[in-house]
Short mmCIF file of C-alpha atoms and ligand atoms in Angstrom, two decimals:
data_model
loop_
_atom_site.label_atom_id
_atom_site.label_comp_id
_atom_site.label_asym_id
_atom_site.label_seq_id
_atom_site.Cartn_x
_atom_site.Cartn_y
_atom_site.Cartn_z
CA MET T 28 0.00 0.00 0.00
CA LYS T 29 1.32 3.41 -0.90
CA LEU T 30 1.77 5.54 2.22
CA GLN T 31 0.07 8.89 1.64
CA GLY T 32 -0.33 12.13 3.61
CA THR T 33 0.92 11.77 7.18
CA MET T 34 0.95 7.96 7.10
CA ARG T 35 4.05 6.27 8.44
CA ILE T 36 5.11 3.07 10.09
CA ASN T 37 6.06 3.57 13.76
CA ASP T 38 8.63 1.75 15.94
CA LYS T 39 6.07 -0.89 16.83
CA GLY T 40 5.67 -1.68 13.16
CA HIS T 41 2.15 -0.23 13.23
CA LEU T 42 0.60 2.06 10.65
CA GLU T 43 0.31 5.57 12.00
CA ILE T 44 -1.89 8.34 10.57
CA GLY T 45 -1.88 11.91 11.85
CA GLY T 46 0.47 10.83 14.63
CA CYS T 47 -2.07 8.24 15.85
CA ASP T 48 -1.30 4.53 15.99
CA THR T 49 -4.07 2.91 13.94
CA VAL T 50 -4.03 -0.26 16.05
CA GLU T 51 -4.70 1.93 19.05
CA LEU T 52 -7.47 3.77 17.13
CA ALA T 53 -9.12 0.45 16.29
CA ARG T 54 -8.98 -0.61 19.93
CA ARG T 55 -10.29 2.71 21.21
CA PHE T 56 -13.05 3.41 18.69
CA GLY T 57 -13.82 -0.07 17.34
CA THR T 58 -13.94 -1.21 13.72
CA PRO T 59 -14.86 -0.68 10.97
CA LEU T 60 -13.55 2.83 11.44
CA TYR T 61 -13.12 5.65 8.96
CA VAL T 62 -9.95 7.59 9.74
CA LEU T 63 -9.56 11.02 8.18
CA ASP T 64 -6.10 12.59 7.99
CA GLU T 65 -6.88 16.25 8.67
CA GLU T 66 -3.49 17.53 7.58
CA HIS T 67 -3.72 15.67 4.29
CA PHE T 68 -7.28 16.90 3.64
CA ARG T 69 -6.20 20.48 4.34
CA GLN T 70 -3.10 20.15 2.17
CA ASN T 71 -5.29 19.02 -0.69
CA CYS T 72 -7.57 22.04 -0.18
CA ARG T 73 -4.51 24.27 -0.15
CA SER T 74 -3.07 22.86 -3.38
CA TYR T 75 -6.31 23.82 -5.09
CA TYR T 76 -6.46 27.19 -3.38
CA ARG T 77 -2.94 28.07 -4.49
CA ALA T 78 -3.34 26.76 -8.03
CA PHE T 79 -6.70 28.32 -8.83
CA VAL T 80 -7.63 31.03 -6.32
CA GLU T 81 -4.26 32.64 -5.61
CA LYS T 82 -2.86 32.27 -9.07
CA TYR T 83 -5.88 32.92 -11.25
CA ASP T 84 -8.52 34.44 -8.99
CA GLY T 85 -10.58 31.32 -9.66
CA VAL T 86 -13.08 29.64 -7.38
CA VAL T 87 -12.59 26.19 -5.88
CA ILE T 88 -15.81 24.49 -4.89
CA TYR T 89 -15.40 21.36 -2.77
CA ALA T 90 -17.84 18.65 -3.89
CA GLY T 91 -19.68 17.70 -0.71
CA LYS T 92 -21.09 14.53 -2.26
CA THR T 93 -17.71 12.90 -1.66
CA LEU T 94 -17.75 13.45 2.09
CA LEU T 95 -19.82 15.94 4.02
CA THR T 96 -20.25 16.25 7.76
CA LEU T 97 -20.49 19.27 10.04
CA ALA T 98 -16.77 19.07 10.85
CA ILE T 99 -15.86 18.83 7.16
CA CYS T 100 -17.90 21.98 6.49
CA HIS T 101 -15.86 23.79 9.14
CA ILE T 102 -12.57 22.70 7.59
CA VAL T 103 -13.64 23.55 4.03
CA ALA T 104 -14.85 26.99 5.15
CA GLU T 105 -11.60 27.61 7.02
CA GLU T 106 -9.55 26.67 3.98
CA GLY T 107 -11.37 29.31 1.97
CA LEU T 108 -13.10 26.95 -0.43
CA SER T 109 -16.69 27.09 -1.60
CA LEU T 110 -19.08 24.15 -1.35
CA ASP T 111 -21.08 22.17 -3.90
CA VAL T 112 -24.21 20.60 -2.45
CA VAL T 113 -26.61 18.38 -4.36
CA SER T 114 -29.57 17.89 -2.10
CA GLY T 115 -31.63 19.42 0.68
CA GLY T 116 -29.73 17.16 3.07
CA GLU T 117 -26.32 18.44 2.05
CA LEU T 118 -27.63 21.99 2.07
CA TYR T 119 -29.05 21.50 5.54
CA THR T 120 -25.69 20.15 6.74
CA ALA T 121 -23.89 23.21 5.38
CA ARG T 122 -26.41 25.52 6.98
CA LYS T 123 -26.18 23.77 10.34
CA ALA T 124 -22.39 24.11 10.20
CA ARG T 125 -22.89 27.83 9.45
CA PHE T 126 -21.05 27.49 6.18
CA PRO T 127 -21.16 30.89 4.44
CA MET T 128 -24.20 30.52 2.19
CA GLU T 129 -22.88 32.87 -0.48
CA ARG T 130 -20.17 30.26 -1.08
CA VAL T 131 -22.66 27.44 -1.62
CA TYR T 132 -23.39 26.11 -5.12
CA PHE T 133 -26.55 24.06 -5.39
CA HIS T 134 -26.51 21.23 -7.95
CA GLY T 135 -28.93 18.45 -8.86
CA ASN T 136 -30.76 17.15 -11.91
CA ASN T 137 -34.11 16.97 -10.15
CA LYS T 138 -34.29 19.49 -7.36
CA SER T 139 -37.66 19.55 -5.68
CA VAL T 140 -39.77 22.64 -5.02
CA THR T 141 -38.93 22.30 -1.34
CA GLU T 142 -35.21 22.11 -2.08
CA LEU T 143 -35.29 25.13 -4.37
CA LYS T 144 -37.30 27.13 -1.84
CA MET T 145 -34.77 26.16 0.81
CA ALA T 146 -31.91 27.32 -1.43
CA LEU T 147 -33.62 30.68 -2.06
CA ASP T 148 -34.48 31.06 1.58
CA PHE T 149 -30.90 30.33 2.69
CA LYS T 150 -29.63 32.66 -0.07
CA VAL T 151 -27.14 30.24 -1.57
CA GLY T 152 -24.54 31.77 -3.86
CA ARG T 153 -25.52 30.00 -7.06
CA ILE T 154 -28.14 27.54 -8.20
CA MET T 155 -26.86 25.33 -10.98
CA VAL T 156 -29.85 24.90 -13.27
CA ASP T 157 -29.86 21.50 -14.92
CA ASN T 158 -32.89 21.57 -17.23
CA PRO T 159 -35.65 23.78 -18.70
CA TYR T 160 -38.24 22.41 -16.26
CA GLU T 161 -36.14 23.55 -13.32
CA LEU T 162 -35.52 26.91 -14.95
CA GLU T 163 -39.24 27.68 -15.22
CA MET T 164 -39.86 26.46 -11.70
CA LEU T 165 -37.03 28.49 -10.24
CA ASN T 166 -38.13 31.67 -12.00
CA ARG T 167 -41.61 31.21 -10.55
CA LEU T 168 -40.37 30.43 -7.03
CA ALA T 169 -37.90 33.31 -7.05
CA GLY T 170 -40.73 35.60 -8.19
CA GLU T 171 -42.95 34.39 -5.37
CA ALA T 172 -40.14 35.00 -2.91
CA GLY T 173 -39.51 38.45 -4.39
CA VAL T 174 -35.86 37.68 -5.20
CA CYS T 175 -33.65 37.17 -8.21
CA ALA T 176 -31.85 33.82 -8.39
CA ASN T 177 -28.21 33.80 -9.45
CA ILE T 178 -27.81 30.80 -11.67
CA ILE T 179 -25.25 28.88 -13.66
CA MET T 180 -26.55 26.78 -16.54
CA ARG T 181 -25.40 23.17 -16.55
CA LEU T 182 -24.60 22.02 -20.05
CA THR T 183 -23.65 18.72 -21.65
CA PRO T 184 -20.64 19.45 -23.81
CA GLY T 185 -20.47 16.06 -25.54
CA VAL T 186 -16.97 15.42 -24.22
CA GLU T 187 -16.29 11.85 -23.20
CA ALA T 188 -13.69 11.28 -20.54
CA HIS T 189 -12.04 7.90 -20.17
CA THR T 190 -13.51 6.65 -16.95
CA HIS T 191 -16.02 4.10 -15.68
CA GLU T 192 -19.34 4.07 -17.55
CA TYR T 193 -21.34 5.02 -14.45
CA ILE T 194 -19.21 7.98 -13.47
CA LYS T 195 -18.87 9.74 -16.78
CA THR T 196 -21.32 12.54 -17.35
CA GLY T 197 -20.22 14.85 -20.14
CA GLN T 198 -21.42 12.71 -23.05
CA ILE T 199 -24.62 13.68 -24.86
CA ASP T 200 -26.57 10.64 -23.66
CA SER T 201 -26.58 11.69 -20.02
CA LYS T 202 -29.26 12.51 -17.49
CA PHE T 203 -27.37 15.68 -16.55
CA GLY T 204 -27.45 19.09 -18.15
CA MET T 205 -28.73 20.66 -21.34
CA VAL T 206 -27.26 19.43 -24.60
CA ILE T 207 -25.21 21.92 -26.60
CA ALA T 208 -25.15 19.93 -29.84
CA ASN T 209 -28.90 19.81 -30.46
CA GLY T 210 -29.69 23.42 -29.62
CA GLN T 211 -31.43 22.67 -26.33
CA ALA T 212 -28.83 24.60 -24.34
CA MET T 213 -29.09 27.66 -26.60
CA GLU T 214 -32.86 27.70 -26.42
CA ALA T 215 -32.80 27.43 -22.61
CA ILE T 216 -30.24 30.15 -22.15
CA LYS T 217 -32.18 32.55 -24.35
CA LYS T 218 -35.24 31.90 -22.22
CA ALA T 219 -33.26 32.33 -19.02
CA LEU T 220 -31.80 35.66 -20.15
CA ASN T 221 -35.32 37.01 -20.53
CA MET T 222 -36.61 35.79 -17.22
CA GLU T 223 -37.43 38.42 -14.67
CA HIS T 224 -36.30 36.56 -11.58
CA ILE T 225 -33.24 34.85 -13.00
CA ARG T 226 -29.77 36.22 -13.42
CA VAL T 227 -27.51 34.02 -15.51
CA ARG T 228 -23.96 34.31 -14.20
CA GLY T 229 -22.25 31.57 -16.09
CA LEU T 230 -22.01 28.14 -17.62
CA HIS T 231 -21.13 24.77 -16.16
CA CYS T 232 -20.10 21.34 -17.31
CA HIS T 233 -18.74 18.24 -15.61
CA ILE T 234 -17.25 15.60 -17.82
CA GLY T 235 -16.78 12.78 -15.35
CA SER T 236 -14.80 11.55 -12.39
CA GLN T 237 -11.46 9.82 -11.71
CA ILE T 238 -9.95 11.45 -14.80
CA PHE T 239 -6.22 11.35 -15.51
CA GLU T 240 -6.20 12.87 -18.98
CA LEU T 241 -5.93 16.62 -18.61
CA GLN T 242 -6.60 17.07 -22.31
CA SER T 243 -10.24 16.16 -21.65
CA TYR T 244 -10.53 19.38 -19.64
CA ALA T 245 -8.90 21.46 -22.35
CA HIS T 246 -11.37 19.97 -24.78
CA ALA T 247 -14.33 20.69 -22.51
CA ALA T 248 -13.16 24.29 -22.07
CA GLU T 249 -12.92 24.64 -25.83
CA VAL T 250 -16.46 23.38 -26.39
CA MET T 251 -17.86 25.55 -23.60
CA MET T 252 -16.14 28.71 -24.81
CA GLY T 253 -17.24 27.96 -28.36
CA PHE T 254 -20.79 27.75 -27.10
CA ALA T 255 -20.36 30.98 -25.14
CA ALA T 256 -19.22 32.69 -28.33
CA GLY T 257 -22.37 31.48 -30.07
CA VAL T 258 -24.55 32.80 -27.26
CA ARG T 259 -22.82 36.16 -27.42
CA ARG T 260 -23.38 36.40 -31.14
CA GLU T 261 -27.06 35.67 -30.74
CA THR T 262 -27.86 37.54 -27.53
CA GLY T 263 -24.95 39.83 -26.62
CA TRP T 264 -24.54 38.00 -23.30
CA ALA T 265 -21.20 36.49 -22.27
CA PRO T 266 -20.57 34.33 -19.19
CA GLU T 267 -18.86 35.97 -16.21
CA GLU T 268 -18.22 32.53 -14.78
CA MET T 269 -17.12 29.26 -16.33
CA ASN T 270 -17.41 26.20 -14.11
CA LEU T 271 -15.65 23.12 -15.46
CA GLY T 272 -16.78 20.70 -12.75
CA GLY T 273 -14.61 18.26 -10.85
CA GLY T 274 -13.13 14.93 -11.67
CA LEU T 275 -9.37 14.88 -11.15
CA GLY T 276 -8.27 11.26 -10.59
CA ILE T 277 -6.45 9.98 -7.51
CA TYR T 278 -4.20 7.07 -6.62
CA TYR T 279 -6.12 4.01 -5.47
CA ALA T 280 -3.85 1.24 -6.69
CA GLU T 281 -0.94 0.48 -8.96
CA GLY T 282 -1.41 1.93 -12.41
CA ASP T 283 -3.22 5.08 -11.21
CA GLU T 284 -1.15 8.11 -12.07
CA PRO T 285 -2.78 11.26 -10.72
CA ARG T 286 -1.86 14.55 -12.33
CA PRO T 287 -0.75 17.42 -10.10
CA VAL T 288 -3.35 20.08 -9.37
CA GLU T 289 -0.99 22.76 -10.76
CA ALA T 290 -0.84 20.99 -14.12
CA TYR T 291 -4.62 20.72 -14.11
CA ALA T 292 -4.94 24.44 -13.41
CA GLU T 293 -2.44 25.34 -16.12
CA THR T 294 -4.21 23.19 -18.71
CA VAL T 295 -7.63 24.59 -17.88
CA MET T 296 -6.50 28.21 -17.71
CA GLN T 297 -4.46 28.03 -20.86
CA SER T 298 -7.36 26.60 -22.78
CA ILE T 299 -9.86 29.13 -21.41
CA ARG T 300 -7.55 32.05 -22.20
CA GLU T 301 -6.77 30.84 -25.69
CA GLN T 302 -10.41 30.32 -26.42
CA ALA T 303 -11.37 33.70 -25.00
CA GLN T 304 -8.86 35.32 -27.28
CA LYS T 305 -9.92 33.28 -30.26
CA HIS T 306 -13.56 34.27 -29.85
CA GLY T 307 -12.94 37.80 -28.59
CA LEU T 308 -14.68 36.99 -25.31
CA PRO T 309 -13.78 38.37 -21.89
CA VAL T 310 -11.90 35.77 -19.81
CA PRO T 311 -14.49 34.40 -17.40
CA ARG T 312 -13.83 33.58 -13.76
CA VAL T 313 -12.90 29.92 -13.76
CA MET T 314 -14.44 27.57 -11.25
CA VAL T 315 -13.65 23.95 -10.47
CA GLU T 316 -15.49 21.46 -8.26
CA PRO T 317 -13.01 18.90 -6.96
CA GLY T 318 -14.25 16.30 -4.52
CA ARG T 319 -12.40 13.00 -4.72
CA SER T 320 -8.98 14.62 -5.12
CA ILE T 321 -9.48 16.49 -1.83
CA SER T 322 -11.18 13.96 0.43
CA GLY T 323 -10.27 10.63 -1.20
CA PRO T 324 -6.59 10.21 -0.38
CA ALA T 325 -7.13 11.59 3.15
CA GLY T 326 -9.33 8.67 4.22
CA THR T 327 -8.41 5.17 5.40
CA THR T 328 -10.76 2.49 6.67
CA LEU T 329 -9.70 0.14 9.46
CA TYR T 330 -11.25 -3.30 9.73
CA THR T 331 -10.75 -6.26 12.00
CA VAL T 332 -10.03 -9.55 10.28
CA GLY T 333 -12.40 -12.39 11.20
CA ALA T 334 -12.88 -15.65 9.35
CA VAL T 335 -10.07 -16.73 7.07
CA LYS T 336 -11.11 -19.39 4.61
CA GLU T 337 -8.71 -21.19 2.35
CA ILE T 338 -9.91 -23.17 -0.65
CA PRO T 339 -6.70 -25.05 -1.47
CA GLY T 340 -5.40 -24.38 -4.93
CA ILE T 341 -8.12 -21.81 -5.54
CA ARG T 342 -8.23 -18.84 -3.20
CA LYS T 343 -7.82 -17.63 0.35
CA TYR T 344 -10.66 -15.42 1.55
CA VAL T 345 -9.95 -13.03 4.39
CA ALA T 346 -13.22 -11.66 5.77
CA VAL T 347 -13.38 -8.29 7.52
CA ASP T 348 -16.06 -6.76 9.74
CA GLY T 349 -17.28 -4.30 7.08
CA GLY T 350 -17.49 -4.33 3.30
CA MET T 351 -19.93 -3.04 0.72
CA ALA T 352 -22.07 -1.37 3.37
CA ASP T 353 -19.25 1.04 4.26
CA ASN T 354 -17.60 0.98 0.82
CA PRO T 355 -19.93 0.07 -2.06
CA ARG T 356 -17.43 1.18 -4.72
CA PRO T 357 -15.79 -2.20 -5.52
CA ALA T 358 -19.23 -3.78 -5.92
CA MET T 359 -20.59 -0.88 -7.98
CA TYR T 360 -17.65 0.09 -10.16
CA GLN T 361 -15.13 -2.72 -9.78
CA SER T 362 -12.94 -0.14 -8.03
CA ARG T 363 -9.54 -1.27 -6.88
CA TYR T 364 -8.01 -0.57 -3.48
CA GLU T 365 -4.78 -1.23 -1.65
CA ALA T 366 -4.45 -2.40 1.93
CA LEU T 367 -1.96 -3.39 4.57
CA VAL T 368 -2.00 -5.22 7.86
CA ALA T 369 -1.84 -2.25 10.23
CA ASN T 370 -0.46 -4.16 13.20
CA ARG T 371 2.38 -5.68 11.12
CA ALA T 372 2.82 -2.89 8.63
CA ALA T 373 6.56 -3.39 8.14
CA GLU T 374 6.32 -7.09 7.27
CA GLU T 375 6.96 -8.29 3.75
CA PRO T 376 4.03 -9.73 1.79
CA GLN T 377 3.87 -13.51 1.99
CA GLU T 378 0.71 -14.62 0.32
CA THR T 379 -2.01 -13.59 -2.09
CA VAL T 380 -5.44 -13.30 -0.53
CA SER T 381 -8.81 -11.73 -1.34
CA ILE T 382 -10.58 -9.46 1.11
CA ALA T 383 -14.26 -10.23 1.60
CA GLY T 384 -16.89 -8.11 3.30
CA LYS T 385 -19.48 -9.46 5.68
CA CYS T 386 -22.65 -8.77 3.70
CA CYS T 387 -24.82 -11.61 2.44
CA GLU T 388 -23.79 -11.09 -1.13
CA SER T 389 -21.09 -12.88 -3.15
CA GLY T 390 -20.27 -9.58 -4.81
CA ASP T 391 -19.29 -8.09 -1.46
CA MET T 392 -15.56 -8.30 -2.08
CA LEU T 393 -13.37 -5.33 -1.17
CA ILE T 394 -10.13 -6.44 -2.83
CA TRP T 395 -9.36 -9.35 -5.13
CA ASP T 396 -5.85 -10.80 -5.08
CA ILE T 397 -3.71 -8.67 -2.85
CA ASN T 398 -0.29 -9.60 -1.50
CA LEU T 399 -0.14 -9.38 2.27
CA PRO T 400 1.90 -10.85 5.14
CA ALA T 401 0.19 -13.92 6.66
CA VAL T 402 -3.18 -12.59 7.84
CA ASN T 403 -4.83 -13.95 10.96
CA PRO T 404 -8.12 -13.36 12.73
CA GLY T 405 -7.82 -10.29 14.94
CA ASP T 406 -5.40 -8.47 12.64
CA ILE T 407 -6.28 -4.89 11.71
CA LEU T 408 -6.56 -4.30 8.00
CA ALA T 409 -6.16 -0.73 6.70
CA VAL T 410 -7.65 0.08 3.28
CA SER T 411 -6.37 3.37 1.87
CA ALA T 412 -7.93 6.14 -0.23
CA THR T 413 -11.42 5.65 1.18
CA GLY T 414 -12.12 9.31 2.00
CA ALA T 415 -14.35 9.97 -1.01
CA TYR T 416 -17.65 8.28 -1.85
CA ASN T 417 -17.35 5.78 1.01
CA TYR T 418 -19.08 7.22 4.06
CA SER T 419 -21.26 9.32 1.74
CA MET T 420 -22.41 6.21 -0.14
CA SER T 421 -22.55 3.91 2.87
CA MET T 422 -25.71 2.05 3.71
CA ASN T 423 -27.35 -0.19 6.26
CA TYR T 424 -27.66 -3.29 4.10
CA ASN T 425 -28.06 -6.32 6.34
CA ARG T 426 -28.76 -3.79 9.09
CA LEU T 427 -25.10 -3.12 9.61
CA PRO T 428 -24.64 0.08 11.62
CA ARG T 429 -22.52 2.68 9.83
CA PRO T 430 -18.96 3.02 11.18
CA ALA T 431 -17.68 5.95 13.18
CA MET T 432 -15.31 8.49 11.64
CA VAL T 433 -12.36 9.98 13.49
CA LEU T 434 -10.40 13.04 12.49
CA VAL T 435 -6.73 12.59 13.31
CA ARG T 436 -4.03 15.21 13.58
CA ASP T 437 -0.79 15.59 15.56
CA GLY T 438 -1.56 12.57 17.72
CA GLU T 439 -5.11 13.65 18.50
CA ALA T 440 -8.17 11.72 17.39
CA ASP T 441 -11.67 13.18 17.52
CA VAL T 442 -14.88 11.48 16.55
CA ILE T 443 -16.59 13.52 13.81
CA VAL T 444 -19.28 10.95 13.07
CA ALA T 445 -20.46 8.70 15.87
CA ARG T 446 -20.85 4.99 15.24
CA GLU T 447 -24.45 4.05 14.56
CA THR T 448 -26.07 1.91 17.22
CA TYR T 449 -28.64 -0.85 16.88
CA GLU T 450 -31.09 1.60 18.38
CA ASP T 451 -30.33 4.03 15.51
CA LEU T 452 -31.21 1.27 13.08
CA ILE T 453 -34.74 0.89 14.39
CA ARG T 454 -35.27 4.58 15.17
CA ASN T 455 -37.58 5.14 12.21
CA ASP T 456 -39.32 1.78 12.27
CA VAL T 457 -42.99 1.92 13.12
CA VAL T 458 -45.19 -1.01 14.08
CA PRO T 459 -48.82 -0.24 13.22
CA GLU T 460 -51.21 -0.61 16.09
CA ARG T 461 -53.13 -3.39 14.32
CA LEU T 462 -50.04 -5.61 14.23
CA VAL T 463 -49.41 -5.08 17.90
CA LYS T 464 -53.04 -5.93 18.65
CA ARG T 465 -52.81 -9.17 16.74
CA LYS T 466 -49.63 -9.89 18.65
CA VAL T 467 -47.76 -10.61 15.44
CA VAL T 468 -44.75 -8.89 16.89
CA GLN T 469 -43.62 -10.49 20.10
CA LEU T 470 -40.68 -8.74 21.59
CA ALA T 471 -38.98 -11.28 23.71
CA GLY T 472 -37.05 -9.14 26.21
CA ALA T 473 -33.74 -10.19 24.74
CA GLY T 474 -31.89 -7.66 26.84
CA TYR T 475 -29.88 -5.91 24.15
N1 LLP U 511 -19.21 18.40 -9.87
C1 LLP U 511 -20.21 17.66 -10.36
C2 LLP U 511 -21.28 18.33 -11.10
C3 LLP U 511 -20.24 16.28 -10.17
O1 LLP U 511 -21.23 15.57 -10.67
C4 LLP U 511 -19.19 15.66 -9.43
C5 LLP U 511 -19.20 14.23 -9.19
C6 LLP U 511 -18.16 16.47 -8.93
C7 LLP U 511 -18.20 17.84 -9.18
C8 LLP U 511 -17.01 15.92 -8.15
O2 LLP U 511 -16.23 15.07 -8.90
P1 LLP U 511 -14.87 14.46 -8.29
O3 LLP U 511 -13.85 15.57 -8.20
O4 LLP U 511 -15.18 13.90 -6.96
O5 LLP U 511 -14.49 13.42 -9.27
N2 LLP U 511 -19.76 7.76 -6.86
C9 LLP U 511 -18.75 7.71 -7.92
C10 LLP U 511 -18.44 9.09 -8.43
C11 LLP U 511 -19.65 9.86 -8.89
C12 LLP U 511 -19.28 11.24 -9.33
C13 LLP U 511 -20.44 12.14 -9.15
N3 LLP U 511 -20.17 13.49 -9.53
C14 LLP U 511 -17.51 7.03 -7.39
O6 LLP U 511 -17.52 6.58 -6.25
O7 LLP U 511 -16.51 6.90 -8.10
#
């Protein structure tokens, strides 16, 4: 496993993150446990801040869908980034954390009336309008509220990035955004420019996630600026803001070669400037929405090894106390991960094993064929790069309680998400009176 951020191996041969011994963390907080390296998370925010905000007066909008909790909102706000939220729930979290609302960007391909009203009421900075239906609805709601909504139009540029089928979004056949190629985007923007309660500030596209090819961004910028030039010709309006979405890839496992944020910024800015010059457009304020490349590498999940099952000549399964419920990515996207045995982190690999989760599902495999030292029940397994789209996509399948999350830094560990309890799992269950009357449910004082 590649050691990232503040990870190191201490004198006991244990994996340490943020100055905390992970074996000790597992003992103290239990497993599965999400461990977030605060320093690493902040450093990632800072790389973006330096590359886009300081250097080009751009805007960096952290994508909350990757990992959002009250504590994360505090950190993101402190680091001077803005925040992309995609639902009433994420918006509510930001509000509760007192995240500055003018720095909130509200996304979503099917925002509800309630969500849009909430966004107007909280006075979010920008609403990213995804489709003509939403545009009409927002104009009406803003009118009713007596305000003018600042919007950015989400477009589909027809740029295909090389990434997993389910996480690419910029191609024409996508549920997101208004298509440039067939005139839908032009028609919508003309409408929007004439709406009384809408102010169009800019354009947006997002071409996909876990992208290593920077040229895809240059291409997207070219298409978007070309479109902007067309809009200017037809309406006289030019975008003040150009949001090119997120998507920068990270290191999960061998073969992943992430590009530096500075190179990403240079590519994007160069393309935007060239295109602005080519079309005689003012250079818009460039915005990016990184998520994975900020939170992903900063997260590690600790598990305790349980059953180890060897099928001679075929495979050795090492089962851990979590799996697809806390990390659905391998099951959903065949994502690859690396791991090490945290309590014997300095030992050389000895055997090839496969890491299984504990859900009742053959597809609940975290890692196929990984080389590890001999693994035994009770060992602590650390899986790296789990900061993005793990906790945020976690679930209670098989009624597994969600793990806790601890924020580690300089030897201190603080819980930022408490471990779910069995009681949490039944909190919203309701037994209708008629079932109780018929005594279908017999609670046998089990004493849990
Ligand atoms: N902006 C928009 C409009 C997006 O749709 C996304 C991700 C981002 C920004 C952030 O992209 P990032 O920098 O994190 O790549 N659940 C999948 C990824 C889905 C991506 C959703 N959109 C996964 O686990 O790989």
